[in-house]
Short mmCIF file of C-alpha atoms in Angstrom, two decimals:
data_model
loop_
_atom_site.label_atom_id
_atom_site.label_comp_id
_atom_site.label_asym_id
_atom_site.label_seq_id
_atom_site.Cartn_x
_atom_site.Cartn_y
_atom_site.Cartn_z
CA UNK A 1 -21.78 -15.05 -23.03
CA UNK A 2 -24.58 -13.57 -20.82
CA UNK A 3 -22.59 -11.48 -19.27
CA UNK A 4 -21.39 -9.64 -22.39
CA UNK A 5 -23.92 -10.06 -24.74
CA UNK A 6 -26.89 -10.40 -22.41
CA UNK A 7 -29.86 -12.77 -22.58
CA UNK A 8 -30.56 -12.15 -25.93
CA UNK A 9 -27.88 -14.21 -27.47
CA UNK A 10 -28.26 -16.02 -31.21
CA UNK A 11 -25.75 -17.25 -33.32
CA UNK A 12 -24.68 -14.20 -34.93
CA UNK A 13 -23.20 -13.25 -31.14
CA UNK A 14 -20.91 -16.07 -31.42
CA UNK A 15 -19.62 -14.74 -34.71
CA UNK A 16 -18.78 -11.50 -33.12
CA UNK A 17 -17.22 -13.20 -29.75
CA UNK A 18 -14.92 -15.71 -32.47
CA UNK A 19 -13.93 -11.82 -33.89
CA UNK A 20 -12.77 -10.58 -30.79
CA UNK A 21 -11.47 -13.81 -29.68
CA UNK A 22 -9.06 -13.76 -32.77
CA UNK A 23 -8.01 -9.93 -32.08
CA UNK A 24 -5.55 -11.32 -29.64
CA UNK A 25 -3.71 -11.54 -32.47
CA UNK A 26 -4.25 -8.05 -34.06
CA UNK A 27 -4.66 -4.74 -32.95
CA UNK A 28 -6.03 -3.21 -29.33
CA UNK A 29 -8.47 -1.50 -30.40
CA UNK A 30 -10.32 -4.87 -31.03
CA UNK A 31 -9.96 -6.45 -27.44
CA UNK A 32 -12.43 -5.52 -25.67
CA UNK A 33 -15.87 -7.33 -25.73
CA UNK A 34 -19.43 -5.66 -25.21
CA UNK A 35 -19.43 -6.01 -21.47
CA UNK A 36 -16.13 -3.56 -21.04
CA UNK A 37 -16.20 0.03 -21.42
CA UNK A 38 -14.72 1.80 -23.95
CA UNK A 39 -10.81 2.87 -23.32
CA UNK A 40 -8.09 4.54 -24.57
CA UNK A 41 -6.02 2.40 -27.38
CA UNK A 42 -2.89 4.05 -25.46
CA UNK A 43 -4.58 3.21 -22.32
CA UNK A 44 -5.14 -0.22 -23.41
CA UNK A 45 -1.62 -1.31 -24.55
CA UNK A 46 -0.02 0.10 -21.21
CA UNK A 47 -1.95 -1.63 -19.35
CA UNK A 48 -1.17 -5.10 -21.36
CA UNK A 49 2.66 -4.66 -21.11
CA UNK A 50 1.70 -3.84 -17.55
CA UNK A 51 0.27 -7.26 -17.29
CA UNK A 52 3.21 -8.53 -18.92
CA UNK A 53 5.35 -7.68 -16.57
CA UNK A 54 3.27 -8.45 -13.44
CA UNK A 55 2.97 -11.98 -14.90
CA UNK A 56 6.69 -12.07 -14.88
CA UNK A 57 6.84 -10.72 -11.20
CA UNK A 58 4.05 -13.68 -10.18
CA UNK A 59 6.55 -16.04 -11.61
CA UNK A 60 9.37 -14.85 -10.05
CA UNK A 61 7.58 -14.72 -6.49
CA UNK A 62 6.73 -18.74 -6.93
CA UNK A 63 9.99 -19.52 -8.00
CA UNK A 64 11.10 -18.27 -4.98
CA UNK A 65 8.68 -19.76 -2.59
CA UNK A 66 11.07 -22.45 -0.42
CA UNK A 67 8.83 -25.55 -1.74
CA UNK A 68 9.44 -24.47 -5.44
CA UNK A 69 12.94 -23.31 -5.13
CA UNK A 70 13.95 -26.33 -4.36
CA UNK A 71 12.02 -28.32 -7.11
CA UNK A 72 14.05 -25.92 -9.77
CA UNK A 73 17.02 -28.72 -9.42
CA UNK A 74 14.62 -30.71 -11.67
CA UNK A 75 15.10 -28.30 -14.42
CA UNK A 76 18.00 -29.47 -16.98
CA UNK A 77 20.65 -28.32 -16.35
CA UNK A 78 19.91 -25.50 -14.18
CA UNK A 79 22.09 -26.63 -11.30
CA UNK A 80 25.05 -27.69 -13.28
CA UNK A 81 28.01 -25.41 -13.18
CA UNK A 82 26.76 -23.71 -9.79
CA UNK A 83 30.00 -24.46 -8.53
CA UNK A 84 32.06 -21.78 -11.22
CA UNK A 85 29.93 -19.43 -9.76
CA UNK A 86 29.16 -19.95 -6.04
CA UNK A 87 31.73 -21.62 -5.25
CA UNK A 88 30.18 -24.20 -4.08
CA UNK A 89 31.95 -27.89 -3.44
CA UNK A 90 29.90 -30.99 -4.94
CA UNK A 91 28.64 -31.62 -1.00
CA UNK A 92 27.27 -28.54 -0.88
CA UNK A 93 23.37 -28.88 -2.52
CA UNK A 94 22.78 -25.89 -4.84
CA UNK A 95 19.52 -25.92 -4.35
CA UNK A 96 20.14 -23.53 -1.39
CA UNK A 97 20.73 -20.64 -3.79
CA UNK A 98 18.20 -21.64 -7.10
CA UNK A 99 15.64 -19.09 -6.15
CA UNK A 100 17.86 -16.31 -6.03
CA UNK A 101 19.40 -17.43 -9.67
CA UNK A 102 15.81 -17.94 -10.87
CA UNK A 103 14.68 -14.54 -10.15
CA UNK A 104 17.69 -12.99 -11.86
CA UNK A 105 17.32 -14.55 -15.00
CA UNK A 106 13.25 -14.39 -14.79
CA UNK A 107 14.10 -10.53 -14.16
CA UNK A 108 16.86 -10.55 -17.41
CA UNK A 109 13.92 -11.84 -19.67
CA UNK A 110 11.61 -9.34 -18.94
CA UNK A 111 14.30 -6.81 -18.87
CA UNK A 112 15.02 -8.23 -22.63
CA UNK A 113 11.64 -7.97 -23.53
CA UNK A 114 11.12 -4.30 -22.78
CA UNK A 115 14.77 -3.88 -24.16
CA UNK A 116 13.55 -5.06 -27.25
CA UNK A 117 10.91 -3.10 -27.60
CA UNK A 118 12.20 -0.01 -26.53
CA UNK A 119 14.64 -0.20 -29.49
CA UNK A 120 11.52 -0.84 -31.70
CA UNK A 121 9.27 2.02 -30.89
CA UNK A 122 12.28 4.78 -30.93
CA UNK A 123 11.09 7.82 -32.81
CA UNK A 124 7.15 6.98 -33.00
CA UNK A 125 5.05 10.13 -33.74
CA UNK A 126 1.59 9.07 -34.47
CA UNK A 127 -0.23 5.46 -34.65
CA UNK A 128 0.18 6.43 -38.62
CA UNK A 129 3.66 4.58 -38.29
CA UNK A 130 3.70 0.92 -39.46
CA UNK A 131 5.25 0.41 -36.17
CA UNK A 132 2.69 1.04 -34.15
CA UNK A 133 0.45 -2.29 -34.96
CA UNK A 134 3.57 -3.82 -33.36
CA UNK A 135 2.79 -1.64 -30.17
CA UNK A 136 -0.80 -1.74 -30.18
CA UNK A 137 -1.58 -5.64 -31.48
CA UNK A 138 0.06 -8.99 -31.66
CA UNK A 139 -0.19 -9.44 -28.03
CA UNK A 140 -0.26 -13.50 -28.19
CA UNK A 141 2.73 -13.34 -30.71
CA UNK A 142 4.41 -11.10 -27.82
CA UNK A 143 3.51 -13.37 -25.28
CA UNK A 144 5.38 -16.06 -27.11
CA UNK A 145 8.00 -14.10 -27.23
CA UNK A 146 8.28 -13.36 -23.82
CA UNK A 147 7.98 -17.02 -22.97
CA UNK A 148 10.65 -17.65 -25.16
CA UNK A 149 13.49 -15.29 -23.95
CA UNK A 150 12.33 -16.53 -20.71
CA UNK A 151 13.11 -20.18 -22.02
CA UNK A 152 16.66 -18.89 -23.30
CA UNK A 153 17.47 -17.61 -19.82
CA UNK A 154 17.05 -20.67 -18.30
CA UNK A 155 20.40 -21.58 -20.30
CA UNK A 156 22.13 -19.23 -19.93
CA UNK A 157 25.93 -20.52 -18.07
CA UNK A 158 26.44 -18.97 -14.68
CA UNK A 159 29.65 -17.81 -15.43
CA UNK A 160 30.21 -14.22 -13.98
CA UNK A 161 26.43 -13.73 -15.14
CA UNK A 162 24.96 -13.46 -11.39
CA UNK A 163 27.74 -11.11 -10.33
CA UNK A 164 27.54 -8.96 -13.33
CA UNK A 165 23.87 -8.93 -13.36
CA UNK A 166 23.49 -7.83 -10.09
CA UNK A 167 24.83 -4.18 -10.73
CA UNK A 168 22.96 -3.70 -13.76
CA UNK A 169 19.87 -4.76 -11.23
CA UNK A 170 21.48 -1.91 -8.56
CA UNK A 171 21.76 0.97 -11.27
CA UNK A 172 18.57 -0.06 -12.50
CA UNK A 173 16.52 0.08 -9.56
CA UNK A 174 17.94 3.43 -8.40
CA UNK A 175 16.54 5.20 -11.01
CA UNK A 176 13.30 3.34 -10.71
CA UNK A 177 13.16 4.62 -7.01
CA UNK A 178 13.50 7.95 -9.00
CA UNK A 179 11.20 7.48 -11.37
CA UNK A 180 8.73 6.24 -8.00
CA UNK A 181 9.80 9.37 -6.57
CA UNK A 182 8.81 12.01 -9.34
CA UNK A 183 5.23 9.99 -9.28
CA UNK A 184 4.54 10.37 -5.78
CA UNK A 185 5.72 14.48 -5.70
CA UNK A 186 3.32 14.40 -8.45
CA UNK A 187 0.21 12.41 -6.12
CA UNK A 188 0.90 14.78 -3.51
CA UNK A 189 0.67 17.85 -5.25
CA UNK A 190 -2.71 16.55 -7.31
CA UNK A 191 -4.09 15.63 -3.82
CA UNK A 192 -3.83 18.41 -2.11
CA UNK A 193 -5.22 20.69 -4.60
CA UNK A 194 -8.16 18.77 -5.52
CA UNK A 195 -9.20 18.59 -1.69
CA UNK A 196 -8.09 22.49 -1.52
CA UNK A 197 -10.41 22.32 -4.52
CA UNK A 198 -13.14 20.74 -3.11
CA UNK A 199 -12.93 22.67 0.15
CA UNK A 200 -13.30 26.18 -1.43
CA UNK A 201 -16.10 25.21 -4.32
CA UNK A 202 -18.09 23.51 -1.20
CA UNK A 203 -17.26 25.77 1.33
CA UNK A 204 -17.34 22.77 3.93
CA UNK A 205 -14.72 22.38 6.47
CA UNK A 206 -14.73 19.25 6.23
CA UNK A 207 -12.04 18.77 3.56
CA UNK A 208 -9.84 20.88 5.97
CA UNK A 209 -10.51 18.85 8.48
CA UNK A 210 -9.74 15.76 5.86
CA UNK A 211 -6.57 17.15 4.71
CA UNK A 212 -5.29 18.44 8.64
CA UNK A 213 -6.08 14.42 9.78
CA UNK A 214 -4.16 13.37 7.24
CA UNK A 215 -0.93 14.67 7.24
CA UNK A 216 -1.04 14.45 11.07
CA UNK A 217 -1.46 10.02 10.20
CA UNK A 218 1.53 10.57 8.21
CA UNK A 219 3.40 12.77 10.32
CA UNK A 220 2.75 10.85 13.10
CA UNK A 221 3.56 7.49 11.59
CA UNK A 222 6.85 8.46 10.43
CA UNK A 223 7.94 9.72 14.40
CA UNK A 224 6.84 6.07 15.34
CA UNK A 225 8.43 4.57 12.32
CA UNK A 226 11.55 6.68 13.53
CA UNK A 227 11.51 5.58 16.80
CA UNK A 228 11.45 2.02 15.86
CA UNK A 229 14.39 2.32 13.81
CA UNK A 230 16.39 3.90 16.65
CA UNK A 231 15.27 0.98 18.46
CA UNK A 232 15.64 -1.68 16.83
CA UNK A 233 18.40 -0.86 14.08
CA UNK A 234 20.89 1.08 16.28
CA UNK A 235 22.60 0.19 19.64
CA UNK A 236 23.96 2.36 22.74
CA UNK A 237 27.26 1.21 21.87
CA UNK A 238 28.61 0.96 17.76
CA UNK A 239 26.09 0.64 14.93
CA UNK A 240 26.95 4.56 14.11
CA UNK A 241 26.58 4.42 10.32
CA UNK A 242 22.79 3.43 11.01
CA UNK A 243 22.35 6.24 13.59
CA UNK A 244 24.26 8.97 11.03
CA UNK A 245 21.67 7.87 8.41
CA UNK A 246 18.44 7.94 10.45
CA UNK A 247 19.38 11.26 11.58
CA UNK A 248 20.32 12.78 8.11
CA UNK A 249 16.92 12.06 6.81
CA UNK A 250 15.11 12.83 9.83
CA UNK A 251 16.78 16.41 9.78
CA UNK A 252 16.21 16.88 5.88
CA UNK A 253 12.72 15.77 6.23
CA UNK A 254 12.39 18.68 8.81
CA UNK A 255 14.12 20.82 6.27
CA UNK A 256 11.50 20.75 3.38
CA UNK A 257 8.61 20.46 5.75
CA UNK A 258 9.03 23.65 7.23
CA UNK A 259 10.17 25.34 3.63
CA UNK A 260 7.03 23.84 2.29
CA UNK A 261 4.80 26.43 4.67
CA UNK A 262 7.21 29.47 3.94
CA UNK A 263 5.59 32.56 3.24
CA UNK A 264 7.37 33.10 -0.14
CA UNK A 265 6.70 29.41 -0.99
CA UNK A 266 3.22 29.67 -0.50
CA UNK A 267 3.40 33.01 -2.43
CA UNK A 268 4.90 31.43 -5.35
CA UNK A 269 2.85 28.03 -5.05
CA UNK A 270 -0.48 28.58 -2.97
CA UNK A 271 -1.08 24.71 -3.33
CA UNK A 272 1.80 23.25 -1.42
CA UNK A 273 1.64 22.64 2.04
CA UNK A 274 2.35 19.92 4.49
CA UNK A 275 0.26 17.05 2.89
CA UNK A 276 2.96 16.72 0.17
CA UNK A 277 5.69 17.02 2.88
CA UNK A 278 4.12 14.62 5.21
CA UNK A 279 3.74 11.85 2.18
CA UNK A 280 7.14 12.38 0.85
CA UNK A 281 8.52 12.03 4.51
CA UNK A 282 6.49 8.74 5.10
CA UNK A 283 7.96 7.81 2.14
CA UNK A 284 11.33 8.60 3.08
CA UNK A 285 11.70 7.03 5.84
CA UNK A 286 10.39 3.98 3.94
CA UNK A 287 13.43 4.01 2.25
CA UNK A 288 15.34 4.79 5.00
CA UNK A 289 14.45 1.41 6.72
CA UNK A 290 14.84 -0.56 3.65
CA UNK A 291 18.29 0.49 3.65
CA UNK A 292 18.63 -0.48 6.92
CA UNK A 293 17.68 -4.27 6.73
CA UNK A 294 20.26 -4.69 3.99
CA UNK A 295 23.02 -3.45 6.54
CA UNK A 296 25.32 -6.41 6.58
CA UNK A 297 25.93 -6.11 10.41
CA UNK A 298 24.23 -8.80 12.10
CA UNK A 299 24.09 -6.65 15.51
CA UNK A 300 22.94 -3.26 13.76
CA UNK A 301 19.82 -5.64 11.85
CA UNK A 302 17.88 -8.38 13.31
CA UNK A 303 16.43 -8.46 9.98
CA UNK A 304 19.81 -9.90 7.92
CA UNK A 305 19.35 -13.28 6.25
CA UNK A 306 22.74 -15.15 5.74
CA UNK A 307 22.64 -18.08 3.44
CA UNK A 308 26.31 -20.04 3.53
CA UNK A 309 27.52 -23.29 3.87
CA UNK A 310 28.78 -23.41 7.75
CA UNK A 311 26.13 -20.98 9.72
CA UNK A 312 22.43 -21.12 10.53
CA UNK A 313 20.72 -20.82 7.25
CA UNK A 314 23.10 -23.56 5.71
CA UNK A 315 22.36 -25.43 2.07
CA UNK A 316 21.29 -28.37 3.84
CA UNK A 317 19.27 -27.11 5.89
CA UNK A 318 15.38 -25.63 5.22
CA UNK A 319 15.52 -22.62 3.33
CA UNK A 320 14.54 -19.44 4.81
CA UNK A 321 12.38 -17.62 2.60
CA UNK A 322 13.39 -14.02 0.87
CA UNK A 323 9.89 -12.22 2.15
CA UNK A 324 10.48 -9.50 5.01
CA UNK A 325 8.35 -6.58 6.03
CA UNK A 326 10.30 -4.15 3.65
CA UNK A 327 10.22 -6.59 0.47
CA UNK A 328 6.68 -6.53 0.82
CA UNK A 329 5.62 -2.86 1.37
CA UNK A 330 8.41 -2.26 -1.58
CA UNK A 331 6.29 -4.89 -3.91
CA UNK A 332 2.77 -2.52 -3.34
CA UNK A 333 4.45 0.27 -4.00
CA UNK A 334 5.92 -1.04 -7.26
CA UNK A 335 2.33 -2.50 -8.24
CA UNK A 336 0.89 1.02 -7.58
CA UNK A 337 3.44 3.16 -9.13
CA UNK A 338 3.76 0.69 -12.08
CA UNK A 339 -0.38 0.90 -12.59
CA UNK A 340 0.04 4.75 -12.02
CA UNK A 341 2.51 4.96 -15.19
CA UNK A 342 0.06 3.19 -17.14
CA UNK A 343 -3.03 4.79 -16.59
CA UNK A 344 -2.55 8.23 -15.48
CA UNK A 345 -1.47 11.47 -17.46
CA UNK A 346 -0.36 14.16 -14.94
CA UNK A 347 -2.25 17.36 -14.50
CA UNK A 348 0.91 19.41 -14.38
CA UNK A 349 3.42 20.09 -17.30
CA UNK A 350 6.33 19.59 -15.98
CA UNK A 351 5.74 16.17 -14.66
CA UNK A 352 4.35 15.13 -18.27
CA UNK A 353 7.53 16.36 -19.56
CA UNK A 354 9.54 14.85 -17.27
CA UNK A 355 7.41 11.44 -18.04
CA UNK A 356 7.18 12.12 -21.73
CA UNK A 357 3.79 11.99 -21.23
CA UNK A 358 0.79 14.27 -22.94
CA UNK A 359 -2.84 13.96 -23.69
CA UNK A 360 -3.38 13.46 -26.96
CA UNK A 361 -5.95 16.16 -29.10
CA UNK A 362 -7.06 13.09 -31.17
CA UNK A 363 -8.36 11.43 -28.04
CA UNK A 364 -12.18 13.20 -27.84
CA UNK A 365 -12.62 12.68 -31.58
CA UNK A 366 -12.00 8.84 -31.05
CA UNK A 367 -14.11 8.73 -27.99
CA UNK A 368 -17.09 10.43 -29.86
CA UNK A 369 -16.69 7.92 -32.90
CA UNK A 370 -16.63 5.26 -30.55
CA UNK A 371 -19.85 6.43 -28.69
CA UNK A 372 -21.79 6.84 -31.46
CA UNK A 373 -21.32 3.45 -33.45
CA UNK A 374 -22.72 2.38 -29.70
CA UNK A 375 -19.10 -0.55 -29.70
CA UNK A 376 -17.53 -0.81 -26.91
CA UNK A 377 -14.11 -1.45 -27.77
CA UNK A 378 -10.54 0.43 -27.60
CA UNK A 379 -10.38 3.49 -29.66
CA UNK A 380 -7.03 4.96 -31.22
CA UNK A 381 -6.60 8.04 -30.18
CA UNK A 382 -3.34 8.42 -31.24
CA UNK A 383 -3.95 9.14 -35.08
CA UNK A 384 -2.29 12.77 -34.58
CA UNK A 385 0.49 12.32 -32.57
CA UNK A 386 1.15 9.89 -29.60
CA UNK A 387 0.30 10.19 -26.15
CA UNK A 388 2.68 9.15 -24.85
CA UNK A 389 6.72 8.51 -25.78
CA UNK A 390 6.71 4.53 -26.65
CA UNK A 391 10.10 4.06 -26.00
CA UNK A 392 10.41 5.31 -22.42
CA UNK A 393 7.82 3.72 -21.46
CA UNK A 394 9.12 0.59 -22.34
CA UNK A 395 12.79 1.56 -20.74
CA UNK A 396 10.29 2.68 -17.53
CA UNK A 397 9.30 -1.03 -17.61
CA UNK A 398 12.66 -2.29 -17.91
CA UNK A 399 13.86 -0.10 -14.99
CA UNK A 400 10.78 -1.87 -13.19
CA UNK A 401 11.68 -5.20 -13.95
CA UNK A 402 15.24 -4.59 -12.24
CA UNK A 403 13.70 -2.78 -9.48
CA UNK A 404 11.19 -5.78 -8.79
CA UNK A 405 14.11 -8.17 -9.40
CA UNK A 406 16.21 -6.67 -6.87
CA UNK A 407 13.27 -6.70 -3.99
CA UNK A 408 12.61 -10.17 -4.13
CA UNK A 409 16.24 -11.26 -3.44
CA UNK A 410 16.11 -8.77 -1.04
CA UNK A 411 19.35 -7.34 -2.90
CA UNK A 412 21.24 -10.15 -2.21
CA UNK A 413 24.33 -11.31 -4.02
CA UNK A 414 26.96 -14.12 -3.53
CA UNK A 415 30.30 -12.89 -1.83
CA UNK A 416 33.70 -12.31 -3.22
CA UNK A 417 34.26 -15.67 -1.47
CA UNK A 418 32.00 -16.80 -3.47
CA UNK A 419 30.44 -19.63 -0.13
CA UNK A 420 28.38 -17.28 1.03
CA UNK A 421 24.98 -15.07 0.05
CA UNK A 422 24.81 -12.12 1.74
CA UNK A 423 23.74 -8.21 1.32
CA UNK A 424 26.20 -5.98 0.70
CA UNK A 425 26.61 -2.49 1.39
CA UNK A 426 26.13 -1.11 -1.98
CA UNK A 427 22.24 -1.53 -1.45
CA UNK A 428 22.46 0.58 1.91
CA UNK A 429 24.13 3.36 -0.09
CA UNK A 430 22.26 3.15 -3.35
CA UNK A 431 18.83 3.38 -1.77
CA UNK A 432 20.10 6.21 0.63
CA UNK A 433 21.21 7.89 -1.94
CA UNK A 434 17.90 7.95 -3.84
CA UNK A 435 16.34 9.30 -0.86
CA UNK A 436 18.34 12.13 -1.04
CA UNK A 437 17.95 12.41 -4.28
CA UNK A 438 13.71 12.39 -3.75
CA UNK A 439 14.19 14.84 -1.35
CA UNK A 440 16.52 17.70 -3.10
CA UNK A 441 13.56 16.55 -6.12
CA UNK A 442 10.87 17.53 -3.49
CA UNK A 443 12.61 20.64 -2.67
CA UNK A 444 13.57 21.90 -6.01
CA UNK A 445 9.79 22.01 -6.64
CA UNK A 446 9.23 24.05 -4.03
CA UNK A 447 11.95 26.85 -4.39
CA UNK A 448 12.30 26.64 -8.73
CA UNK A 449 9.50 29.07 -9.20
CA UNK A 450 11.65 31.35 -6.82
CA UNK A 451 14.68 30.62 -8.77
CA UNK A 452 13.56 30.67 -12.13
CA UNK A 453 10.59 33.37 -11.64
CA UNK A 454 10.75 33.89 -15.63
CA UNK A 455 9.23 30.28 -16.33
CA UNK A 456 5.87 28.72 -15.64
CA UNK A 457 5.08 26.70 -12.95
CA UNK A 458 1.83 26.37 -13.03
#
């Protein structure tokens, strides 16, 4: 109470704190107390479904902590039928594969959720709609509701649900990658030319100097992060499909690094330059090695984790956990691009189109009102027409759920034998392929205005 409403508190304080307390049932604009600043009513409800799903991503990560996982026999009925699926005798303890069937059905809830919604919010124009105090409010009636498809999950019968449920995870998550992709070319761009920015309004070399250090970190990184694939994910002797795909990307990340300092390029776009091809080769090659520790080869990666009922990691024995280096730089990057969808409006309009994202003309009208009657609460600047298009962000959610569902199991699935839980190829490909795909993206930005010369690019 001090902190929001200072040390001049009476009783007429707590009437206002009950008010906002009980908001949590009703609209945004209404959540926040006196202590927070005032925000977006857009800005606000993002960032709620945000925490949404991030509570459903904690969940997932202690269900599959090897001390939990296997405490989820416990739960009725969750172990039964195992054997229809897994193929696993009565001797074998199914505990050994819980986690994994945890996360997929924690990930189908949220999935649901943001399904749901998505349906809900199609064609929304303006906070005007009835529909929108469904976006904007009701957020303990939503959490309930998440709970409870998360409940229903639970229950559902194994069945072919695992197997099936993996591909929709796979399709899923490659267009998140995409969708990670488009946000990052977008970063990169903004970055540069706000130091480029900086550099001439100052006149200091100093941002030069800023901007020349950092591409050579990320330049330099990738060689080393190169090297240590070679190293440790190839051999002298077989291992060639890892070797074909560390080269590929090494020689198209040479490609659009030196188109990005072309003469005609910078012509056409002043502004790019090897920042942006330094980050989106870092970020390649990130890829690149997550593809590579889900090559099932145990020579060609020392990273493979084999869960089955005769070898090391058997049902019987201590679980090995699903972390590894790659899982976890995958999981920031999902946080950050995840925040960066909810907070962020791009300064260029073709990414906002891309996004379905725009800035709203109602927005410094709210803000003012809010200002003036001195509350600091969420304003709705959406009175005029949306900022943003409901319903893909909700399916950008959903896509995000998948994605974060398929890098905790470490894209995992049980074989056609059905004994054993392994990774199969499909993840190589699919995540190679969306570096390839983030790279002709990278490159098309650089050559359309060359291509297209008619249309704006600014």
């Amino acid at each position: 109470l001090g902190t929001c409403f200072g040390d001049n508190f009476d009783p007429s304080d707590a009437a206002m704190l009950s008010l906002q307390v009980s908001c949590l049932c009703g609209s945004a604009p209404c959540l926040l107390c006196g202590c927070c600043p005032s925000a977006k009513n857009s800005t606000v409800s993002r960032l709620l479904f945000t925490f949404f799903l991030f509570l459903g991503t904690l969940v997932s990560i202690i269900m599959i902590i090897p001390g939990v996982e296997k405490e989820l026999h416990k739960l009725p009925g969750f172990c039964e039928g195992s054997g229809s699926v897994l193929g696993v005798q009565t001797h074998v303890d199914c505990s050994s594969f819980l986690g994994h069937k945890a996360v997929y059905r924690m990930g189908f809830a949220m999935a649901a959720f943001f399904f749901l919604f998505a349906l809900l919010m199609v064609c929304m124009r303006s906070s005007k709609d009835p529909r929108a105090a469904v976006q904007n409010g009701f957020w303990f009636f939503k959490f309930l509701v998440l709970v409870g498809i998360t409940v229903g999950a639970f229950y559902i019968p194994d069945g072919a649900f695992t197997s099936v449920w993996f591909y929709f995870g796979v399709v899923g998550s490659f267009l998140f990658i995409l969708i990670q992709l488009v946000l990052l070319i977008d970063f990169a761009h903004s970055w540069s030319q706000l130091w480029l920015h900086n550099a001439g309004e100052s006149n200091a070399k100093g941002w030069y100097a800023a901007l020349y250090i950092i591409t050579f970190i990320f330049y330099a990184t990738s060689i080393a992060a190169i090297v240590l694939l070679y190293i440790y994910y190839t051999k002298p002797e077989g291992c060639t499909e890892g070797k074909v795909l560390i080269s590929i990307n090494l020689i198209l990340c040479l490609i659009i690094s030196a188109v990005s300092i072309l003469p005609k390029i910078q012509d056409a776009q002043p502004h790019s330059g090897l920042l942006q091809a330094s980050l989106i080769t870092l970020y390649t090659i990130y890829v690149t090695w997550s593809a590579l520790a889900n090559v099932p080869t145990q020579t060609c990666n020392p990273t493979l984790l084999v869960r089955n009922s005769t070898g090391s990691a058997t049902a019987t024995q201590p679980l090995t956990t699903w972390w590894d280096a790659p899982s976890i730089v995958g999981l920031i990057i999902f946080i950050l691009c995840t925040l960066f969808i909810s907070v962020r409006s791009s300064d260029h309009p073709q990414v906002n189109k891309l996004m379905l994202t725009e800035e709203s003309p109602a927005g410094a009208g709210g803000e003012a009102a809010a200002v003036e009657s001195g509350l600091h609460r969420a304003y709705d600047n959406e009175q005029d027409g949306v900022s943003y298009n409901y319903t893909f962000f909700h399916l950008c959610l959903l896509l995000a759920a998948l994605y974060i569902m398929m890098t905790l199991t470490n894209w995992y699935r049980p074989e056609e034998s059905l004994r054993v839980l392994t990774s199969p190829w499909t993840a190589v490909w699919v995540k190679i392929c969306s570096s390839w795909a983030g790279l002709l993206l990278y490159l098309w930005t650089l050559v359309a205005p060359l291509v297209l010369p008619n249309r704006d690019f600014s």
